[in-house]
CSV table of N, CA, C and O in Angstrom, one decimal:
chain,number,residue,atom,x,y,z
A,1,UNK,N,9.2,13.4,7.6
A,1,UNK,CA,8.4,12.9,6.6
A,1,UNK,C,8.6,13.8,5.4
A,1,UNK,O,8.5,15.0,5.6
A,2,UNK,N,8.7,13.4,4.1
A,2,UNK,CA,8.9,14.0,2.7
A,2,UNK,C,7.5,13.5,2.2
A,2,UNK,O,7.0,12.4,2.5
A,3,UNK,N,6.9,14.7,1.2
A,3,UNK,CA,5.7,14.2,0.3
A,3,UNK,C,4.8,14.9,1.4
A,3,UNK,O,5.1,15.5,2.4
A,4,UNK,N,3.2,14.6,0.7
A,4,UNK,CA,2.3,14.6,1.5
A,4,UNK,C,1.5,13.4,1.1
A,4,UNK,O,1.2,12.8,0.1
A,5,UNK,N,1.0,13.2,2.8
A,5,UNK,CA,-0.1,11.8,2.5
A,5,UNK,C,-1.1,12.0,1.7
A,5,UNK,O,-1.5,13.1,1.3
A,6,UNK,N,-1.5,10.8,1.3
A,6,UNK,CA,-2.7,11.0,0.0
A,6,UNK,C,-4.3,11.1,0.6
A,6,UNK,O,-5.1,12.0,0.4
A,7,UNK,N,-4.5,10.0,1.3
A,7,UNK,CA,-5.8,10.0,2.5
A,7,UNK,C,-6.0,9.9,3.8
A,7,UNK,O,-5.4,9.3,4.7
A,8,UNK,N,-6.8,10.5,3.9
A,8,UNK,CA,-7.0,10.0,6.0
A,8,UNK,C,-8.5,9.2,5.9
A,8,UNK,O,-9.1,8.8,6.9
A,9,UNK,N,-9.0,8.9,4.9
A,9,UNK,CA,-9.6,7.4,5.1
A,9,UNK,C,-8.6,6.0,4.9
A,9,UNK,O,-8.5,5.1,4.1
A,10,UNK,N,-8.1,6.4,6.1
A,10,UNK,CA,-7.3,4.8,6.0
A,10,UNK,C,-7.7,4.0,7.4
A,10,UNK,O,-8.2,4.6,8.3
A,11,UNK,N,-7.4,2.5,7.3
A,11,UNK,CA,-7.6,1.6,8.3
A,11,UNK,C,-6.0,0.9,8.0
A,11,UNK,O,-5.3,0.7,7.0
A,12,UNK,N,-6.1,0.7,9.4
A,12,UNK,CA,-4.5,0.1,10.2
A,12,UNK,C,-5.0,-1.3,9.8
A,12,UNK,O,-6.0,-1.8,10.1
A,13,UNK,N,-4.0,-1.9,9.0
A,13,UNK,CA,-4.7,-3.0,8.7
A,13,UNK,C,-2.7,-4.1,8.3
A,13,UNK,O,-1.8,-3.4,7.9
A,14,UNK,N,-2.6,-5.1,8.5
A,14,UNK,CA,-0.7,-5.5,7.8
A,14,UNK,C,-1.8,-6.2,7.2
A,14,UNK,O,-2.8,-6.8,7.7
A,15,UNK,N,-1.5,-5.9,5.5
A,15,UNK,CA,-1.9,-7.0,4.4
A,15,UNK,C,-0.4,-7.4,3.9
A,15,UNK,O,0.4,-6.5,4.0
A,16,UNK,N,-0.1,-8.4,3.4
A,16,UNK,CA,0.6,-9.1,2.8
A,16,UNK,C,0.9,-8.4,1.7
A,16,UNK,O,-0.2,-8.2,1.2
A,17,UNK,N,1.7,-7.8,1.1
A,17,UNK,CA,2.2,-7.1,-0.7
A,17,UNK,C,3.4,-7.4,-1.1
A,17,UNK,O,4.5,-7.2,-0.5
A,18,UNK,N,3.2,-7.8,-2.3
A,18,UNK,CA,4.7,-7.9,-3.0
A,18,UNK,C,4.6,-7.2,-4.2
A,18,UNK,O,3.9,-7.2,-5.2
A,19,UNK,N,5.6,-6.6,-3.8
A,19,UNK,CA,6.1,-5.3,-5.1
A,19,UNK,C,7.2,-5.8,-5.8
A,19,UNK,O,8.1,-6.4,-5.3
A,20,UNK,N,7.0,-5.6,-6.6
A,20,UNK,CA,8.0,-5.9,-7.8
A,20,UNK,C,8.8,-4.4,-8.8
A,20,UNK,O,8.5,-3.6,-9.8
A,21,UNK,N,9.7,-4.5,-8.1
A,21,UNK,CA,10.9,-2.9,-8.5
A,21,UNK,C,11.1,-2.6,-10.1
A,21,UNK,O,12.1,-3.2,-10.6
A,22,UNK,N,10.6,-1.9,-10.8
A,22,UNK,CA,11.1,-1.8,-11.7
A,22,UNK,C,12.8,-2.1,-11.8
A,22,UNK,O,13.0,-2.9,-12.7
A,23,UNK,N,13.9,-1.9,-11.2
A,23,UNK,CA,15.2,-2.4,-11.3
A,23,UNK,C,15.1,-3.9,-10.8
A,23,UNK,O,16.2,-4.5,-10.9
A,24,UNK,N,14.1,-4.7,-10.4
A,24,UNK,CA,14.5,-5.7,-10.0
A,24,UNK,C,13.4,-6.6,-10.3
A,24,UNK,O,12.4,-6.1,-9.9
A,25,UNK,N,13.4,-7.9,-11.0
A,25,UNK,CA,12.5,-8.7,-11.3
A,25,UNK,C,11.5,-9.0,-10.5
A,25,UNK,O,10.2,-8.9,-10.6
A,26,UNK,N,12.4,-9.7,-9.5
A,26,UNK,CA,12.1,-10.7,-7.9
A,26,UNK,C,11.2,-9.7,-7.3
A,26,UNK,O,11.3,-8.5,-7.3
A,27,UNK,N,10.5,-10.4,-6.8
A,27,UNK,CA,9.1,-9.2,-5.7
A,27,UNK,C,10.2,-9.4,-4.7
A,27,UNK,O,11.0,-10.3,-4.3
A,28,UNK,N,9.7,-8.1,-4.4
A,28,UNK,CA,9.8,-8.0,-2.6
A,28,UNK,C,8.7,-8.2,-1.3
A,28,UNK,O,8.1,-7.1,-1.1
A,29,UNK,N,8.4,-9.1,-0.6
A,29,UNK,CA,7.3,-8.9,0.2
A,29,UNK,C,7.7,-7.7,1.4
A,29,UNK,O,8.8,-7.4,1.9
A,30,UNK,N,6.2,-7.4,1.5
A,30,UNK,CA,6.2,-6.3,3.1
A,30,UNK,C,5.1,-7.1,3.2
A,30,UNK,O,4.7,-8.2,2.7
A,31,UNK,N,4.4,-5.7,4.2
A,31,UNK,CA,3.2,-5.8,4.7
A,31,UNK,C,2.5,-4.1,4.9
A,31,UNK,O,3.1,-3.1,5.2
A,32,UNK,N,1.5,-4.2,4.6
A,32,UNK,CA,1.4,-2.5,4.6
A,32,UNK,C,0.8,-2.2,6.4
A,32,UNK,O,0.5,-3.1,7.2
A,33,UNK,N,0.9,-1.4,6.5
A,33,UNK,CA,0.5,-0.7,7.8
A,33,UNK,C,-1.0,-0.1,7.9
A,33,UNK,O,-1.4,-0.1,9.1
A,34,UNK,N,-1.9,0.5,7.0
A,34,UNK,CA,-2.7,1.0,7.1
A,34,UNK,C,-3.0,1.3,5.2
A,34,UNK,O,-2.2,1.6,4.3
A,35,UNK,N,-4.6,0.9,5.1
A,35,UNK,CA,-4.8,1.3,3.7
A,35,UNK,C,-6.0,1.8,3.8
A,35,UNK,O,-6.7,1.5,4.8
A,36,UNK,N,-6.4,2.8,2.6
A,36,UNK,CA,-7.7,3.3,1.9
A,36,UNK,C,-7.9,2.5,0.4
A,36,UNK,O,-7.0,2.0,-0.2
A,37,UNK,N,-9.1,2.5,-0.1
A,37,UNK,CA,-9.1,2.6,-1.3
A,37,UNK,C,-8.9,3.3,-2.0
A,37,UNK,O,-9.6,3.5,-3.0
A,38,UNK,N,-7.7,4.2,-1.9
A,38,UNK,CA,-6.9,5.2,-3.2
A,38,UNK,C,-5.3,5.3,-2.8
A,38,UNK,O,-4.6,6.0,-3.5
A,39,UNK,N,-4.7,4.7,-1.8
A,39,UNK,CA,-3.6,4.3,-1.1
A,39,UNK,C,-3.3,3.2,-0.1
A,39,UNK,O,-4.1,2.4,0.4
A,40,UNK,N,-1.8,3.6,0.1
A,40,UNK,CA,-1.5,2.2,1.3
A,40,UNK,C,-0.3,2.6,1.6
A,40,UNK,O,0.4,3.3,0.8
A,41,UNK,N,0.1,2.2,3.3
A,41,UNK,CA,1.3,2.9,3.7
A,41,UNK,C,2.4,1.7,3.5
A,41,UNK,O,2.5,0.9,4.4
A,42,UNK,N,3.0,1.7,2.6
A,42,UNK,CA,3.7,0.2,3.1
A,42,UNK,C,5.1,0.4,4.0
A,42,UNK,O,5.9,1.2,3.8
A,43,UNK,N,5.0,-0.7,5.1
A,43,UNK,CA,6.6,-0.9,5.7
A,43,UNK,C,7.6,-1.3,4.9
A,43,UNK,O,7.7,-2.4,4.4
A,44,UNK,N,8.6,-0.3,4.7
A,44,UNK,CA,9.9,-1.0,3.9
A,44,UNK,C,11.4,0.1,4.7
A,44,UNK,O,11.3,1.4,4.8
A,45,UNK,N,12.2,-0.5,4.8
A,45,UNK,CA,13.3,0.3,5.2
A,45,UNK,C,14.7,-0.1,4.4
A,45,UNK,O,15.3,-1.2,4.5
A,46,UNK,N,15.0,0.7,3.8
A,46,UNK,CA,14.3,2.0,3.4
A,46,UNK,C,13.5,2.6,2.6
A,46,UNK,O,13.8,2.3,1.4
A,47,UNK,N,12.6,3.3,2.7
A,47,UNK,CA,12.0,3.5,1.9
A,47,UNK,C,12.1,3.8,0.4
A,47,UNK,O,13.2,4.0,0.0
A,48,UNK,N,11.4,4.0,-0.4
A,48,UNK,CA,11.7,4.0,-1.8
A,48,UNK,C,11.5,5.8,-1.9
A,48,UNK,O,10.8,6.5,-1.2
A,49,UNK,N,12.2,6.1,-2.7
A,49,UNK,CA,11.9,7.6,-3.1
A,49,UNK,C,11.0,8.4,-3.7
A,49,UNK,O,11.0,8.4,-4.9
A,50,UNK,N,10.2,9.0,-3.1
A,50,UNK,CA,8.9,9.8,-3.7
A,50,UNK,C,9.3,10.2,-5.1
A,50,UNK,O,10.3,10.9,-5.4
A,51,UNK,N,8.3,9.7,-6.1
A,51,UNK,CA,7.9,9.9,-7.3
A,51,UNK,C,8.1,8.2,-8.1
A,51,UNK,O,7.6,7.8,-9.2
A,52,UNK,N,8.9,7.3,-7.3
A,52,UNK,CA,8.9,5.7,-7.9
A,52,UNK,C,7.7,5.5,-7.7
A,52,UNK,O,6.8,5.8,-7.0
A,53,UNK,N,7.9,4.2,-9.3
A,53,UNK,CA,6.5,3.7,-9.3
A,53,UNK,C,6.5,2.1,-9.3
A,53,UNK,O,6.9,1.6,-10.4
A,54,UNK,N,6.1,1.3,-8.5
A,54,UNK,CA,6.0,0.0,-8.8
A,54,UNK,C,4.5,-1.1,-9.0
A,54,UNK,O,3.4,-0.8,-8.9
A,55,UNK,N,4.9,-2.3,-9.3
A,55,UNK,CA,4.1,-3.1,-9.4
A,55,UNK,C,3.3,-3.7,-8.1
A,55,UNK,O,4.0,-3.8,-7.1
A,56,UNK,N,2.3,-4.1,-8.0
A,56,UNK,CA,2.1,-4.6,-6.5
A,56,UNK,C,1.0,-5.7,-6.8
A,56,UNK,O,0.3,-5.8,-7.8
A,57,UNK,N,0.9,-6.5,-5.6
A,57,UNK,CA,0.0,-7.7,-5.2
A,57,UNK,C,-0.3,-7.3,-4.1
A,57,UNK,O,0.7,-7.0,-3.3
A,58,UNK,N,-2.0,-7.1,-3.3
A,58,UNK,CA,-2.3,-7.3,-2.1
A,58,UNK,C,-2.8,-8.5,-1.9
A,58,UNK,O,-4.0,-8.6,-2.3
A,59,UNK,N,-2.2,-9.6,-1.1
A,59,UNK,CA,-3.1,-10.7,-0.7
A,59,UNK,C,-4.0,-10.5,0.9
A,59,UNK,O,-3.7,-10.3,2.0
A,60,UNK,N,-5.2,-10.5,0.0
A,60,UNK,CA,-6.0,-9.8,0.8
A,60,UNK,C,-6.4,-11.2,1.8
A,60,UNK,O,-6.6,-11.1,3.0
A,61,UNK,N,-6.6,-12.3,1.1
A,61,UNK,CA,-6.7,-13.6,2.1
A,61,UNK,C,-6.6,-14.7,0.9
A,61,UNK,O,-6.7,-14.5,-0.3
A,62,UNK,N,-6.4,-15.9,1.4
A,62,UNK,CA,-5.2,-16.6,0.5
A,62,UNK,C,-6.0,-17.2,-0.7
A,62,UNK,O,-5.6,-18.2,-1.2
A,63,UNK,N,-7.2,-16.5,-1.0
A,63,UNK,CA,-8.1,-16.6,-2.1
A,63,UNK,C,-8.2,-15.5,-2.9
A,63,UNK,O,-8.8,-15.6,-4.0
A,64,UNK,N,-7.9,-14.5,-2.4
A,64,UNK,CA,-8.2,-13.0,-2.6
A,64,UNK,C,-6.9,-12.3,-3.2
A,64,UNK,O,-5.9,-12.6,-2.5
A,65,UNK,N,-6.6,-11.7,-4.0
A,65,UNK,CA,-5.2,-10.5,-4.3
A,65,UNK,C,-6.3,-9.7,-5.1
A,65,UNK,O,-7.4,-9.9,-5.6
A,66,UNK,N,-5.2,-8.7,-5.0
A,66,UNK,CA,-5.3,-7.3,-5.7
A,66,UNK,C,-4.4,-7.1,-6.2
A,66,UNK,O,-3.3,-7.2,-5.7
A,67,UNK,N,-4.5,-6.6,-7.6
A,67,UNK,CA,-3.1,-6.2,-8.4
A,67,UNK,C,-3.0,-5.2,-8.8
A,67,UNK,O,-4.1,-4.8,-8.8
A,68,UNK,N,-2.1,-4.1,-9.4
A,68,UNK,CA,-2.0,-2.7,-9.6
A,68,UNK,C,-0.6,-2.3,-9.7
A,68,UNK,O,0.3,-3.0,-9.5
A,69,UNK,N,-0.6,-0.9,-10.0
A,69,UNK,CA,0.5,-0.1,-9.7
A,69,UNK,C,0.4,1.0,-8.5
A,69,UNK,O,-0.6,1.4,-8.0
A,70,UNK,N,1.3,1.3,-8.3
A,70,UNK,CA,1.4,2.7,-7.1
A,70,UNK,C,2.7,3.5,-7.0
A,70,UNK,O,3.8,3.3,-7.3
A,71,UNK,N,2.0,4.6,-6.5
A,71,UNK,CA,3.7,5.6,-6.7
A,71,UNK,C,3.5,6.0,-5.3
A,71,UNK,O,2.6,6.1,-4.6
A,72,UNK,N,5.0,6.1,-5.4
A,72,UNK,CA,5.4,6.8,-3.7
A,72,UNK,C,4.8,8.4,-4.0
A,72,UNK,O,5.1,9.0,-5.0
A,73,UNK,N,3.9,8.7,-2.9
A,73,UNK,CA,3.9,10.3,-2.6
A,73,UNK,C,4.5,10.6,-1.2
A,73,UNK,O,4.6,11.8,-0.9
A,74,UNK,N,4.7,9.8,-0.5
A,74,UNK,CA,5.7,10.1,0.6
A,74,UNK,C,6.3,9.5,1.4
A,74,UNK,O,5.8,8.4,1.7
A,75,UNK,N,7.5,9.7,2.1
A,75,UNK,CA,8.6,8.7,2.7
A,75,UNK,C,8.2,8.8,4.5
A,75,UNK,O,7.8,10.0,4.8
A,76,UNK,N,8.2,8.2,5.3
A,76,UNK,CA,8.1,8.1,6.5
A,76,UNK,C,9.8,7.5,7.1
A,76,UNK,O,10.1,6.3,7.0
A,77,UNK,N,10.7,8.5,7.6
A,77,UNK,CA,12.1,7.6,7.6
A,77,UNK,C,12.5,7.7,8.9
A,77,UNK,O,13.8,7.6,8.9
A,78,UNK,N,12.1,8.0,10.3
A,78,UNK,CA,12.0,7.8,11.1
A,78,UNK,C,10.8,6.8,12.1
A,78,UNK,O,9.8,7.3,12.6
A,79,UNK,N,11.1,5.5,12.2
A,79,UNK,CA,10.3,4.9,12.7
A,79,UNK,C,10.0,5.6,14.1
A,79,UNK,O,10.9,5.9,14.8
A,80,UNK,N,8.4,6.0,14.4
A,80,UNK,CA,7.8,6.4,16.1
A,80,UNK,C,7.1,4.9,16.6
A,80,UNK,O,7.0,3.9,15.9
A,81,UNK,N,6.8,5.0,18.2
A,81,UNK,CA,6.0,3.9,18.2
A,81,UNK,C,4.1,3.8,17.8
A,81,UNK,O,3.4,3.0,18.3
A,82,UNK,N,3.7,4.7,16.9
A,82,UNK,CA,2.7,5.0,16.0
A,82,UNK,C,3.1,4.6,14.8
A,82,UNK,O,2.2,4.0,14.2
A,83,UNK,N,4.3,4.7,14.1
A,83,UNK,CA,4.4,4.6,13.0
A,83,UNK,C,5.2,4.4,12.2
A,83,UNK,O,5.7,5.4,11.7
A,84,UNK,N,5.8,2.8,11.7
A,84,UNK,CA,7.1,2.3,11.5
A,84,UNK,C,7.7,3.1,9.9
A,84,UNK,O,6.8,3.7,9.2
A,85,UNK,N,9.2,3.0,9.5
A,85,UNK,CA,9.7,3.2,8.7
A,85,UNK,C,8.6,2.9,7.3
A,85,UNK,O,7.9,1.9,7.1
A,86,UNK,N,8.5,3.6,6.7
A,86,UNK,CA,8.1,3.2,5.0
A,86,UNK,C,7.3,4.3,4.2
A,86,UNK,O,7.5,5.5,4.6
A,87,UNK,N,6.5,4.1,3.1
A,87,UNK,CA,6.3,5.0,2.4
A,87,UNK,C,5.0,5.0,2.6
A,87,UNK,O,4.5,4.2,3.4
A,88,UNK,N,4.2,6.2,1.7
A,88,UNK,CA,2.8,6.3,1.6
A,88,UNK,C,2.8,6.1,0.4
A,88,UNK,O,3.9,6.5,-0.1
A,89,UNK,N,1.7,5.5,-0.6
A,89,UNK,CA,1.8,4.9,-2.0
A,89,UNK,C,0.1,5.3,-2.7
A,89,UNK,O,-0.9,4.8,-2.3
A,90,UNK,N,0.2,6.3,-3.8
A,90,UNK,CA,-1.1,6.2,-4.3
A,90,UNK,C,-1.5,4.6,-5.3
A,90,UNK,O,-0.6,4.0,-5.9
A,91,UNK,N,-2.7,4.3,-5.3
A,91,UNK,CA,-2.9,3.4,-6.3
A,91,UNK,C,-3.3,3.8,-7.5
A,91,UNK,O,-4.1,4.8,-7.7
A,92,UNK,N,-2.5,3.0,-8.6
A,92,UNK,CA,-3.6,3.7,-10.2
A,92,UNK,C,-3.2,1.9,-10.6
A,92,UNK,O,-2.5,1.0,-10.1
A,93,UNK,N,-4.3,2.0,-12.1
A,93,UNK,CA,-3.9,0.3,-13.1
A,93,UNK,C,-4.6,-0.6,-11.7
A,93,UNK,O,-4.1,-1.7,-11.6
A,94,UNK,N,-5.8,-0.2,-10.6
A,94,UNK,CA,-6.1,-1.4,-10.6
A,94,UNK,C,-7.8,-1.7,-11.1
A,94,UNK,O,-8.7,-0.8,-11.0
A,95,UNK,N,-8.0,-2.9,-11.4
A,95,UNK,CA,-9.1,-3.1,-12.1
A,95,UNK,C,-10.1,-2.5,-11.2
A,95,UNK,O,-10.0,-2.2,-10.0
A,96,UNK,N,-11.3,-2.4,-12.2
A,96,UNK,CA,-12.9,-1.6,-11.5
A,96,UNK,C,-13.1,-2.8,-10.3
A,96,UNK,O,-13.0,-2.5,-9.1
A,97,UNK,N,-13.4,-4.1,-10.9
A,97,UNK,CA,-13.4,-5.2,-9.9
A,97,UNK,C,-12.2,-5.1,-8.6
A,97,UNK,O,-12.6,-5.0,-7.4
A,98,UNK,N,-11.4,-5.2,-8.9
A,98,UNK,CA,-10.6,-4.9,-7.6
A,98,UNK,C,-11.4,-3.5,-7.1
A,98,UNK,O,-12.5,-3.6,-6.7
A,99,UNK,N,-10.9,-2.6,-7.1
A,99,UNK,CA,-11.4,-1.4,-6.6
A,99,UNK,C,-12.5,-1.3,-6.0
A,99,UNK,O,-12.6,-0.4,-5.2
A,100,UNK,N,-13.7,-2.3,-6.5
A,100,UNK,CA,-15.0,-2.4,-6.0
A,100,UNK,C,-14.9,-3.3,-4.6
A,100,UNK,O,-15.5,-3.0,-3.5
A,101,UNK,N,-14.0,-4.5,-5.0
A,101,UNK,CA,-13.5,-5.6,-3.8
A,101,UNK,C,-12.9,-4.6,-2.7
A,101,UNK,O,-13.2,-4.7,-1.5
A,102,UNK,N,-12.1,-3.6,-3.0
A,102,UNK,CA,-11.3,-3.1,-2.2
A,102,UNK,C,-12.2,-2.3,-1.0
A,102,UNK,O,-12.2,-2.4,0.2
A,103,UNK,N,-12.8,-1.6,-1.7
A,103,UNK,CA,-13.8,-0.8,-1.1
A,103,UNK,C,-15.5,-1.5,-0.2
A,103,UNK,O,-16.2,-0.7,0.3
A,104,UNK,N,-15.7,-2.8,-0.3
A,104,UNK,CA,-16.6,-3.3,0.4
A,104,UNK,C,-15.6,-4.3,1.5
A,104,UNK,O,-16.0,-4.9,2.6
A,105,UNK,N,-14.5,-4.2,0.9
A,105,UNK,CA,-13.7,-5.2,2.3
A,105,UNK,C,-13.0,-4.2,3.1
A,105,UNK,O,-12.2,-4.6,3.9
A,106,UNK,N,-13.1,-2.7,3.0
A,106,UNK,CA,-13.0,-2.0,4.0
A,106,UNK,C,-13.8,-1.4,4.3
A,106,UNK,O,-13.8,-0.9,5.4
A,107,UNK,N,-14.4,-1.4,3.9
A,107,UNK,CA,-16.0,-0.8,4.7
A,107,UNK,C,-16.3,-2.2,5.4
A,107,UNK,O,-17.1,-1.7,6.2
A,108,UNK,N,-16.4,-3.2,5.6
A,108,UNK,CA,-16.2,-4.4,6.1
A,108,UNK,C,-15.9,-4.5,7.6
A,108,UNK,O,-16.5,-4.8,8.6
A,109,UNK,N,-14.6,-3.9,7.3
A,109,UNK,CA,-13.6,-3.8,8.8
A,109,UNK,C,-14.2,-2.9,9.6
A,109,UNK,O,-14.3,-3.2,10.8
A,110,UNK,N,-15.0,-1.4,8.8
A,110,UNK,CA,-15.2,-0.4,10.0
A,110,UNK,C,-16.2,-0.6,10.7
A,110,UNK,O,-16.4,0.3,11.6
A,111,UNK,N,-17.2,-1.6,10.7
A,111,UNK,CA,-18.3,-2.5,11.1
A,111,UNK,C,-17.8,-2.3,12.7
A,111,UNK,O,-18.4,-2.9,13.6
């Protein structure tokens, strides 16, 4: 593992995301692995390099997204059976409303 993780308030959760690469128009869909409201682990192999910054969509449910930016703070490049290939991503650029949404739909899950 390169970087260090951003939070250990996270919940294991696959949300739907498509990132959109600064070099590349076209999103790319994953799925994240575990998120907080101040990050998200997303699955991607290979991972992107700590300090990239991209665009993102979380479709939280098929009425629901979240939109923003995030930067890699660390790479995960050995898949374990705990914890598949991909990066750890802080969020910044997403709205107060998202962030509010984000944060009552995980506190939601730990119910």
């Amino acid at each position: 593992m390169r970087g260090e993780p951003v939070s250990t308030d996270r919940i294991e959760r696959n949300i739907e995301v498509l990132l959109t690469l600064p070099t590349d128009p076209l999103p790319f869909r994953t799925k994240t692995f575990n998120i907080s409201p101040h990050g998200m682990f997303i699955r991607m192999d290979p991972p992107m390099s700590v300090g990239d910054h991209f665009k993102f969509i979380l479709k939280i449910s098929p009425d629901r997204s979240i939109s923003g930016r995030a930067e890699v703070k660390w790479q995960h490049w050995k898949a374990t059976p705990l914890t598949p290939r991909g990066m750890g991503c802080k969020l910044f650029h997403v709205s107060e409303e998202d962030q509010n949404f984000l944060r009552k739909y995980l506190k939601s899950l730990k119910r």
